[in-house]
């Protein structure tokens, strides 16, 4: 008997799933404007399916029958909501009442309970039904049919026990599985509906976009060389309607040579796509001059990608064509202006070269003409001081010393100015330079020439740069000379040469603990002849820091300083080519 029960219930479940599949396929064709009408229609169809499975029931005894209406109604409540479920429940309850028998009340109770379970489960469950799992559906079916079996106790107790003894195992094996399979079928329908809706929305957005943008969107079949789609904006670009463009091959209206080149390019790229050398995510950019209806041409930028049409098996091109006439005109204007600018630069460079040559010749001439009388003044003053020193009073000898000092200072100033002017024209020859060794050699020479005091020198070892060795020696001589000069009167003079990292950049520095200066007065410190201290106490021409800045700038670096009055100064510099 158990075998016959299993077979009958499996057949009934199979009929239910078959009818549900037919329902799922046909519901896609229903397009009713009012959602309520569609729900009524669904309820009527589901009720009809319920009646159909109830006519093929398994009968325990006359009046006590079993079928899969509980599966159908519970799943209907879960996936379609109250209105279709109520309609289907009323139809099946009416049919069960018409069938009559001892279990009429029980049968109607099962219809009401399983329908209510589906609706309540739907209301309580907040997550997406399209993503419902097999596990949850099985649990849902198990719950519904436990309730169904409990409702057997609406029969006389002894009858209920006998019915459960026979029907409990087949029901709990078949019905939860039937609920899970039917639920997955409905979940799949929801997923397809969602995907169809999203596709329709996407296509509508794409249609609105392509019909309203100025760019021309198109699809071309590389086998037939005919367009499959061209957006209406082509008429504003070329004067032809989209229908006219699609009626002709892509090479229409082109010269024979241009048409042949275009076809070869399209077919070559299509072949590359088939060979896997080009993917659908790669884009080509071309500038194409296209013919217009009025006989003129328009310059366009064409962006294309290749993909395989799964239906036709042809490689197709998706493209966007943009009018770049204004850009081309702007490019031509820029090209023309660049040519004019290059010509002007050449002319100006030639003029500057001539001016520089004349200025250099003038500088040498002036320096020669200036240094000659200065040497004479210094020489005659020295002779006068030596031969007539006894005849001169103290004030006269003081005047001679001032004359000689001024002449010597003027000579040094002229020499420094000439050196500064040469730096702008000197060719930079980068090479590895050991800055630590260079600083040590310069300090040794400068300290050897000084009688006092005794400096504490701290030079960081291993500082390597890529720079012009001769120019870097001038930089370090000027910075170290200043550091020694302005720290000479300190109680314990200290000079530091080192390197640090600032904002990811290597920065070198020379620090002293000398007299320092006010930072607000340092604005023109690197300008020629600018001095912050008395020339009698701290002699110099005022050219040294200007020379440092020019050399550092020529190396693509920067130079700056920080100082505190009475607490020394530190000069920082960077080199673009430092390593």
XYZ file of N, CA, C and O in Angstrom, residues 213-384:
688
model
N 22.056 62.461 -28.131
C 23.403 63.005 -28.081
C 23.846 63.462 -29.463
O 23.317 63.017 -30.486
N 24.822 64.353 -29.494
C 25.329 64.848 -30.776
C 26.194 63.802 -31.465
O 26.256 63.756 -32.691
N 26.896 62.985 -30.666
C 27.737 61.947 -31.267
C 26.862 60.913 -31.961
O 25.717 60.683 -31.573
N 27.436 60.278 -32.979
C 26.713 59.256 -33.737
C 27.132 57.882 -33.213
O 28.318 57.541 -33.205
N 26.140 57.098 -32.777
C 26.385 55.739 -32.290
C 25.942 54.770 -33.379
O 24.871 54.940 -33.969
N 26.760 53.754 -33.637
C 26.427 52.848 -34.739
C 26.983 51.449 -34.487
O 27.873 51.256 -33.663
N 26.399 50.488 -35.221
C 26.846 49.090 -35.185
C 27.007 48.627 -36.625
O 26.099 48.795 -37.444
N 28.164 48.028 -36.923
C 28.480 47.620 -38.290
C 28.801 46.127 -38.339
O 29.554 45.626 -37.504
N 28.237 45.418 -39.329
C 28.545 44.010 -39.574
C 29.785 43.950 -40.458
O 29.783 44.455 -41.590
N 30.869 43.313 -39.956
C 32.115 43.293 -40.732
C 32.073 42.326 -41.904
O 32.961 42.372 -42.760
N 31.072 41.442 -41.926
C 30.952 40.511 -43.056
C 30.256 41.182 -44.240
O 30.731 41.118 -45.369
N 29.123 41.843 -43.947
C 28.358 42.474 -45.036
C 28.789 43.907 -45.305
O 28.500 44.455 -46.362
N 29.480 44.507 -44.309
C 29.885 45.916 -44.370
C 28.689 46.853 -44.460
O 28.791 47.975 -44.955
N 27.536 46.404 -43.952
C 26.364 47.255 -43.823
C 26.151 47.566 -42.342
O 26.455 46.746 -41.464
N 25.609 48.760 -42.087
C 25.306 49.148 -40.721
C 24.052 48.418 -40.244
O 23.055 48.348 -40.960
N 24.107 47.917 -39.005
C 22.923 47.330 -38.387
C 22.142 48.375 -37.597
O 20.945 48.236 -37.370
N 22.839 49.412 -37.162
C 22.161 50.505 -36.449
C 22.978 51.774 -36.620
O 24.212 51.746 -36.571
N 22.279 52.893 -36.803
C 22.898 54.218 -36.832
C 21.951 55.164 -36.101
O 20.748 55.196 -36.397
N 22.479 55.936 -35.158
C 21.619 56.839 -34.388
C 21.194 58.029 -35.253
O 21.899 58.424 -36.187
N 20.022 58.616 -34.954
C 19.496 59.720 -35.776
C 20.398 60.939 -35.843
O 20.259 61.758 -36.762
N 21.339 61.084 -34.897
C 22.211 62.267 -34.895
C 23.132 62.333 -36.106
O 23.765 63.354 -36.341
N 23.184 61.254 -36.908
C 24.028 61.282 -38.101
C 23.537 62.334 -39.091
O 24.323 62.896 -39.866
N 22.249 62.629 -39.075
C 21.702 63.613 -40.028
C 22.267 65.001 -39.760
O 22.564 65.750 -40.696
N 22.418 65.363 -38.465
C 22.991 66.664 -38.136
C 24.464 66.724 -38.497
O 24.991 67.794 -38.826
N 25.142 65.572 -38.486
C 26.578 65.543 -38.770
C 26.870 65.558 -40.266
O 27.705 66.337 -40.734
N 26.152 64.705 -41.035
C 26.499 64.532 -42.450
C 25.377 64.905 -43.416
O 25.600 64.927 -44.637
N 24.187 65.156 -42.902
C 23.084 65.514 -43.786
C 22.280 64.329 -44.286
O 21.203 64.504 -44.858
N 22.761 63.109 -44.089
C 22.038 61.893 -44.473
C 21.219 61.401 -43.281
O 21.657 61.511 -42.124
N 20.053 60.827 -43.563
C 19.278 60.219 -42.485
C 19.894 58.874 -42.117
O 20.672 58.293 -42.888
N 19.503 58.373 -40.940
C 20.010 57.074 -40.494
C 19.595 55.973 -41.457
O 20.379 55.057 -41.760
N 18.374 56.076 -41.987
C 17.887 55.059 -42.934
C 18.720 55.063 -44.213
O 19.035 54.006 -44.782
N 19.085 56.237 -44.697
C 19.902 56.332 -45.909
C 21.285 55.730 -45.682
O 21.827 55.048 -46.565
N 21.866 55.974 -44.507
C 23.190 55.423 -44.203
C 23.119 53.899 -44.125
O 23.987 53.180 -44.648
N 22.071 53.386 -43.496
C 21.950 51.938 -43.310
C 21.630 51.210 -44.610
O 21.862 50.002 -44.728
N 21.127 51.922 -45.609
C 20.782 51.293 -46.888
C 22.000 51.118 -47.785
O 21.929 50.424 -48.809
N 23.139 51.720 -47.415
C 24.338 51.675 -48.257
C 25.485 51.018 -47.483
O 25.527 51.085 -46.256
N 26.422 50.404 -48.193
C 27.596 49.844 -47.508
C 28.449 50.949 -46.907
O 28.337 52.119 -47.283
N 29.310 50.575 -45.979
C 30.072 51.563 -45.228
C 30.995 52.395 -46.115
O 31.300 53.549 -45.810
N 31.444 51.836 -47.259
C 32.389 52.550 -48.099
C 31.704 53.416 -49.149
O 32.378 53.990 -50.019
N 30.383 53.522 -49.112
C 29.677 54.340 -50.091
C 30.099 55.800 -49.946
O 30.353 56.294 -48.854
N 30.153 56.487 -51.053
C 30.478 57.922 -51.129
C 31.947 58.215 -50.868
O 32.335 59.374 -50.795
N 32.790 57.165 -50.711
C 34.224 57.386 -50.551
C 34.929 57.180 -51.887
O 34.414 56.493 -52.789
N 36.106 57.750 -52.014
C 36.896 57.488 -53.212
C 37.309 56.018 -53.236
O 37.287 55.348 -52.200
N 37.686 55.526 -54.415
C 38.016 54.111 -54.534
C 39.153 53.729 -53.585
O 39.098 52.702 -52.903
N 40.176 54.565 -53.538
C 41.322 54.254 -52.689
C 40.935 54.282 -51.205
O 41.274 53.373 -50.441
N 40.185 55.337 -50.806
C 39.768 55.452 -49.409
C 38.858 54.303 -49.015
O 38.949 53.762 -47.906
N 37.961 53.905 -49.930
C 37.042 52.802 -49.642
C 37.805 51.500 -49.447
O 37.514 50.715 -48.534
N 38.796 51.248 -50.294
C 39.581 50.025 -50.189
C 40.373 49.981 -48.881
O 40.423 48.956 -48.192
N 40.953 51.118 -48.514
C 41.723 51.184 -47.264
C 40.816 50.949 -46.056
O 41.196 50.258 -45.108
N 39.597 51.507 -46.104
C 38.658 51.343 -45.002
C 38.237 49.879 -44.842
O 38.236 49.328 -43.735
N 37.903 49.216 -45.958
C 37.485 47.813 -45.891
C 38.621 46.932 -45.387
O 38.395 46.024 -44.575
N 39.824 47.177 -45.850
C 40.966 46.382 -45.404
C 41.201 46.549 -43.895
O 41.491 45.577 -43.180
N 41.071 47.795 -43.409
C 41.290 48.055 -41.985
C 40.244 47.338 -41.140
O 40.566 46.689 -40.136
N 38.960 47.402 -41.545
C 37.880 46.767 -40.783
C 38.073 45.254 -40.749
O 37.980 44.612 -39.694
N 38.369 44.659 -41.901
C 38.514 43.205 -41.969
C 39.770 42.723 -41.238
O 39.778 41.641 -40.640
N 40.819 43.528 -41.276
C 42.046 43.145 -40.564
C 41.805 43.142 -39.055
O 42.210 42.210 -38.353
N 41.104 44.151 -38.548
C 40.829 44.201 -37.114
C 39.854 43.092 -36.698
O 39.980 42.522 -35.612
N 38.885 42.786 -37.570
C 37.959 41.689 -37.277
C 38.709 40.363 -37.204
O 38.448 39.521 -36.324
N 39.682 40.171 -38.113
C 40.490 38.952 -38.089
C 41.342 38.897 -36.822
O 41.506 37.831 -36.211
N 41.870 40.039 -36.405
C 42.654 40.088 -35.157
C 41.777 39.726 -33.970
O 42.220 39.039 -33.042
N 40.517 40.161 -33.998
C 39.592 39.828 -32.907
C 39.350 38.316 -32.861
O 39.353 37.709 -31.802
N 39.141 37.709 -34.020
C 38.887 36.262 -34.062
C 40.104 35.482 -33.590
O 39.973 34.413 -32.991
N 41.303 35.995 -33.860
C 42.527 35.306 -33.437
C 42.853 35.562 -31.965
O 43.797 34.997 -31.426
N 42.094 36.435 -31.311
C 42.333 36.725 -29.906
C 43.368 37.805 -29.678
O 43.764 38.069 -28.545
N 43.814 38.459 -30.769
C 44.798 39.529 -30.616
C 44.149 40.829 -30.152
O 44.832 41.738 -29.682
N 42.845 40.927 -30.298
C 42.072 42.088 -29.856
C 40.893 41.570 -29.042
O 40.249 40.594 -29.432
N 40.608 42.200 -27.913
C 39.473 41.804 -27.075
C 38.357 42.837 -27.187
O 38.568 43.943 -27.700
N 37.191 42.467 -26.667
C 36.038 43.375 -26.731
C 36.249 44.620 -25.882
O 35.577 45.621 -26.081
N 37.165 44.558 -24.945
C 37.405 45.714 -24.086
C 38.417 46.690 -24.631
O 38.671 47.734 -24.025
N 39.006 46.380 -25.799
C 39.998 47.277 -26.392
C 39.322 48.209 -27.389
O 38.382 47.839 -28.076
N 39.838 49.431 -27.461
C 39.234 50.450 -28.325
C 40.267 50.982 -29.315
O 41.450 51.100 -29.010
N 39.769 51.275 -30.502
C 40.583 51.912 -31.538
C 40.108 53.353 -31.698
O 38.903 53.621 -31.650
N 41.047 54.259 -31.919
C 40.710 55.659 -32.173
C 41.297 56.057 -33.525
O 42.499 55.876 -33.755
N 40.443 56.574 -34.390
C 40.879 57.007 -35.710
C 40.261 58.362 -36.023
O 39.143 58.671 -35.567
N 40.977 59.160 -36.785
C 40.425 60.415 -37.287
C 40.117 60.228 -38.769
O 41.004 59.870 -39.552
N 38.839 60.423 -39.103
C 38.356 60.112 -40.448
C 37.662 61.341 -41.029
O 36.842 61.975 -40.356
N 37.966 61.640 -42.285
C 37.276 62.722 -42.998
C 36.104 62.102 -43.754
O 36.298 61.287 -44.657
N 34.868 62.469 -43.372
C 33.685 61.831 -43.922
C 32.928 62.777 -44.849
O 32.836 63.979 -44.586
N 32.351 62.223 -45.944
C 31.618 63.056 -46.893
C 30.234 63.420 -46.367
O 29.606 62.652 -45.630
N 29.743 64.597 -46.750
C 28.415 65.063 -46.367
C 27.521 65.163 -47.606
O 28.000 65.127 -48.749
N 26.228 65.309 -47.373
C 25.274 65.361 -48.487
C 25.544 66.560 -49.399
O 25.380 66.474 -50.623
N 25.963 67.694 -48.826
C 26.163 68.907 -49.624
C 27.493 68.926 -50.363
O 27.871 69.940 -50.954
N 28.250 67.827 -50.318
C 29.521 67.753 -51.035
C 30.727 68.135 -50.198
O 31.865 67.928 -50.629
N 30.502 68.695 -49.033
C 31.621 69.048 -48.156
C 32.069 67.808 -47.380
O 31.494 66.716 -47.524
N 33.070 67.974 -46.563
C 33.540 66.882 -45.696
C 33.624 67.384 -44.263
O 33.716 68.592 -44.019
N 33.580 66.446 -43.336
C 33.673 66.785 -41.927
C 34.694 65.853 -41.281
O 34.696 64.640 -41.523
N 35.562 66.427 -40.466
C 36.560 65.626 -39.760
C 35.928 65.053 -38.491
O 35.287 65.772 -37.708
N 36.090 63.753 -38.295
C 35.484 63.073 -37.143
C 36.509 62.202 -36.443
O 37.468 61.726 -37.053
N 36.270 62.017 -35.153
C 37.026 61.022 -34.372
C 36.122 59.811 -34.201
O 34.995 59.940 -33.720
N 36.613 58.648 -34.607
C 35.817 57.425 -34.559
C 36.452 56.481 -33.530
O 37.607 56.087 -33.669
N 35.671 56.137 -32.502
C 36.124 55.218 -31.452
C 35.372 53.904 -31.641
O 34.135 53.896 -31.652
N 36.089 52.803 -31.814
C 35.440 51.529 -32.137
C 35.946 50.404 -31.243
O 37.075 50.449 -30.735
N 35.094 49.410 -31.055
C 35.480 48.162 -30.407
C 34.795 47.022 -31.153
O 33.734 47.209 -31.754
N 35.389 45.831 -31.103
C 34.909 44.675 -31.868
C 34.358 43.618 -30.914
O 34.893 43.427 -29.810
N 33.292 42.956 -31.326
C 32.704 41.896 -30.519
C 31.997 40.908 -31.436
O 31.723 41.210 -32.605
N 31.694 39.737 -30.895
C 31.056 38.676 -31.675
C 29.559 38.680 -31.424
O 29.109 38.595 -30.284
N 28.767 38.774 -32.509
C 27.313 38.643 -32.414
C 26.978 37.164 -32.306
O 27.185 36.393 -33.246
N 26.470 36.743 -31.148
C 26.229 35.319 -30.892
C 25.145 34.748 -31.799
O 25.152 33.546 -32.106
N 24.222 35.585 -32.261
C 23.141 35.087 -33.109
C 23.597 34.841 -34.540
O 23.353 33.782 -35.117
N 24.295 35.838 -35.118
C 24.715 35.701 -36.519
C 26.075 35.025 -36.661
O 26.406 34.513 -37.731
N 26.862 35.047 -35.595
C 28.220 34.518 -35.681
C 29.188 35.466 -36.364
O 30.345 35.116 -36.595
N 28.734 36.676 -36.694
C 29.590 37.660 -37.360
C 30.279 38.542 -36.324
O 29.708 38.843 -35.260
N 31.477 38.983 -36.650
C 32.143 39.991 -35.837
C 31.541 41.339 -36.200
O 31.427 41.686 -37.378
N 31.153 42.101 -35.188
C 30.542 43.404 -35.420
C 31.370 44.498 -34.757
O 32.156 44.234 -33.843
N 31.174 45.706 -35.250
C 31.888 46.865 -34.720
C 30.881 47.778 -34.046
O 29.863 48.138 -34.652
N 31.156 48.136 -32.810
C 30.386 49.179 -32.143
C 31.223 50.446 -32.174
O 32.393 50.417 -31.782
N 30.615 51.518 -32.616
C 31.400 52.734 -32.766
C 30.662 53.980 -32.338
O 29.438 54.025 -32.291
N 31.449 54.999 -32.017
C 30.938 56.338 -31.719
C 31.726 57.311 -32.581
O 32.957 57.292 -32.583
N 30.995 58.139 -33.331
C 31.622 59.116 -34.219
C 31.358 60.507 -33.679
O 30.203 60.861 -33.408
N 32.419 61.288 -33.540
C 32.306 62.633 -32.956
C 32.888 63.666 -33.911
O 33.954 63.468 -34.504
N 32.169 64.772 -34.044
C 32.623 65.876 -34.889
C 33.798 66.576 -34.196
O 33.670 67.072 -33.074
N 34.958 66.604 -34.864
C 36.137 67.253 -34.283
C 36.622 68.384 -35.182
O 37.805 68.729 -35.159
N 35.709 68.961 -35.973
C 36.099 70.037 -36.882
C 36.742 71.184 -36.121
O 37.814 71.682 -36.510
N 36.113 71.609 -35.024
C 36.657 72.724 -34.247
C 38.009 72.352 -33.654
O 38.928 73.191 -33.615
N 38.139 71.114 -33.204
C 39.417 70.694 -32.632
C 40.513 70.676 -33.684
O 41.639 71.110 -33.420
N 40.183 70.180 -34.885
C 41.169 70.173 -35.973
C 41.593 71.598 -36.334
O 42.780 71.868 -36.538
N 40.597 72.492 -36.392
C 40.927 73.887 -36.707
C 41.804 74.488 -35.628
O 42.756 75.218 -35.917
N 41.482 74.165 -34.356
C 42.300 74.665 -33.255
C 43.711 74.088 -33.315
O 44.698 74.788 -33.073
N 43.826 72.785 -33.661
C 45.148 72.159 -33.779
C 45.965 72.804 -34.900
O 47.162 73.043 -34.740
N 45.299 73.068 -36.004
C 46.000 73.720 -37.117
C 46.450 75.115 -36.725
O 47.554 75.548 -37.083
N 45.575 75.829 -35.986
C 45.948 77.174 -35.544
C 47.124 77.110 -34.567
O 48.058 77.919 -34.640
N 47.083 76.120 -33.651
C 48.193 75.956 -32.705
C 49.476 75.604 -33.449
O 50.551 76.120 -33.124
N 49.360 74.728 -34.461
C 50.537 74.355 -35.249
C 51.125 75.575 -35.949
O 52.349 75.772 -35.958
N 50.215 76.398 -36.518
C 50.696 77.603 -37.210
C 51.370 78.559 -36.222
O 52.451 79.109 -36.503
N 50.750 78.720 -35.051
C 51.322 79.620 -34.044
C 52.645 79.078 -33.522
O 53.581 79.850 -33.257
N 52.740 77.737 -33.381
C 54.010 77.143 -32.938
C 55.126 77.386 -33.939
O 56.268 77.665 -33.565
N 54.786 77.265 -35.211
C 55.786 77.524 -36.239
C 56.240 78.983 -36.183
O 57.446 79.274 -36.289
N 55.267 79.889 -36.012
C 55.632 81.298 -35.896
C 56.492 81.536 -34.656
O 57.480 82.277 -34.698
N 56.086 80.874 -33.548
C 56.837 81.037 -32.312
C 58.251 80.487 -32.444
O 59.221 81.110 -31.983
N 58.378 79.315 -33.078
C 59.709 78.743 -33.282
C 60.585 79.680 -34.106
O 61.774 79.846 -33.814
N 59.978 80.271 -35.124
C 60.739 81.199 -35.955
C 61.174 82.417 -35.145
O 62.314 82.883 -35.241
N 60.238 82.920 -34.322
C 60.580 84.071 -33.491
C 61.662 83.720 -32.482
O 62.552 84.525 -32.207
N 61.553 82.501 -31.914
C 62.567 82.067 -30.948
C 63.935 81.975 -31.611
O 64.950 82.383 -31.030
N 63.933 81.420 -32.832
C 65.213 81.338 -33.559
C 65.802 82.722 -33.781
O 66.997 82.958 -33.569
N 64.939 83.646 -34.219
C 65.424 85.011 -34.473
C 65.895 85.660 -33.176
O 66.942 86.308 -33.137
N 65.078 85.482 -32.109
C 65.445 86.093 -30.837
C 66.712 85.471 -30.276
O 67.564 86.181 -29.705
N 66.848 84.140 -30.444
C 68.051 83.458 -29.958
C 69.289 83.980 -30.669
O 70.335 84.213 -30.044
N 69.153 84.155 -31.980
C 70.283 84.698 -32.750
C 70.644 86.091 -32.257
O 71.833 86.439 -32.098
N 69.592 86.911 -31.985
C 69.857 88.259 -31.482
C 70.516 88.219 -30.116
O 71.448 88.995 -29.844
N 70.040 87.302 -29.255
C 70.623 87.184 -27.923
C 72.071 86.700 -27.977
O 72.918 87.148 -27.201
N 72.330 85.757 -28.900
C 73.710 85.278 -29.031
C 74.637 86.411 -29.445
O 75.744 86.546 -28.922
N 74.159 87.205 -30.385
C 74.970 88.354 -30.816
C 75.164 89.325 -29.655
O 76.276 89.820 -29.402
N 74.045 89.594 -28.911
C 74.129 90.530 -27.788
C 75.064 89.997 -26.704
O 75.837 90.758 -26.111
N 74.990 88.681 -26.448
C 75.862 88.083 -25.432
C 77.333 88.178 -25.826
O 78.209 88.437 -24.993
N 77.563 87.904 -27.110
C 78.950 88.013 -27.581
C 79.456 89.444 -27.437
O 80.590 89.674 -26.986
N 78.594 90.406 -27.803
C 78.997 91.805 -27.678
C 79.181 92.191 -26.215
O 80.120 92.909 -25.856
N 78.229 91.652 -25.342
C 78.318 91.959 -23.919
C 79.576 91.347 -23.305
O 80.250 91.986 -22.483
N 79.910 90.142 -23.733
C 81.118 89.503 -23.202
C 82.369 90.260 -23.619
O 83.268 90.486 -22.803
N 82.362 90.664 -24.884
C 83.509 91.445 -25.358
C 83.604 92.759 -24.601
O 84.691 93.204 -24.202
N 82.411 93.362 -24.372
C 82.395 94.636 -23.639
C 82.875 94.428 -22.200
O 83.635 95.236 -21.668
N 82.419 93.316 -21.570
C 82.797 93.047 -20.189
C 84.303 92.875 -20.060
O 84.929 93.415 -19.140
N 84.884 92.103 -20.983
C 86.343 91.929 -20.940
C 87.058 93.238 -21.170
O 88.063 93.549 -20.528
N 86.503 94.017 -22.105
C 87.139 95.300 -22.408
C 87.069 96.236 -21.202
O 88.061 96.844 -20.801
N 85.836 96.295 -20.602
C 85.667 97.182 -19.450
C 86.529 96.706 -18.283
O 87.172 97.507 -17.606
N 86.523 95.390 -18.056
C 87.309 94.873 -16.933
C 88.785 95.165 -17.130
O 89.496 95.514 -16.181
N 89.242 95.028 -18.370
C 90.648 95.330 -18.646
C 90.909 96.804 -18.433
O 91.904 97.199 -17.798
N 89.991 97.648 -18.966
C 90.183 99.097 -18.846
C 90.065 99.561 -17.405
O 90.705 100.535 -17.004
N 89.254 98.853 -16.592
C 89.090 99.226 -15.191
C 90.238 98.720 -14.340
O 90.728 99.417 -13.447
N 90.644 97.479 -14.614
C 91.680 96.898 -13.763
C 93.035 97.570 -13.960
O 93.829 97.655 -13.023
N 93.294 98.034 -15.170
C 94.593 98.697 -15.418
C 94.761 99.933 -14.531
O 95.768 100.061 -13.813
N 93.803 100.893 -14.524
C 93.984 102.049 -13.618
C 93.952 101.662 -12.145
O 94.629 102.295 -11.317
N 93.174 100.635 -11.814
C 93.134 100.210 -10.415
C 94.489 99.660 -9.978
O 94.947 99.899 -8.855
N 95.114 98.884 -10.885
C 96.463 98.392 -10.558
C 97.437 99.563 -10.401
O 98.312 99.552 -9.530
N 97.254 100.563 -11.254
C 98.143 101.725 -11.166
C 97.942 102.466 -9.844
O 98.906 102.861 -9.180
N 96.653 102.661 -9.475
C 96.370 103.344 -8.210
C 96.977 102.572 -7.049
O 97.621 103.151 -6.150
N 96.785 101.262 -7.050
C 97.296 100.452 -5.952
C 98.821 100.465 -5.944
O 99.453 100.567 -4.885
N 99.406 100.358 -7.145
C 100.863 100.310 -7.212
C 101.505 101.623 -6.789
O 102.462 101.636 -5.989
N 101.016 102.743 -7.318
C 101.599 104.044 -6.955
C 101.353 104.356 -5.483
O 102.200 104.966 -4.815
N 100.174 103.936 -4.961
C 99.919 104.166 -3.531
C 100.897 103.375 -2.675
O 101.386 103.863 -1.651
N 101.189 102.134 -3.097
C 102.149 101.312 -2.357
C 103.535 101.936 -2.402
O 104.262 101.977 -1.392
N 103.949 102.452 -3.627
C 105.264 103.085 -3.756
C 105.343 104.342 -2.912
O 106.347 104.614 -2.229
N 104.260 105.136 -2.932
C 104.231 106.363 -2.152
C 104.320 106.058 -0.654
O 105.053 106.721 0.083
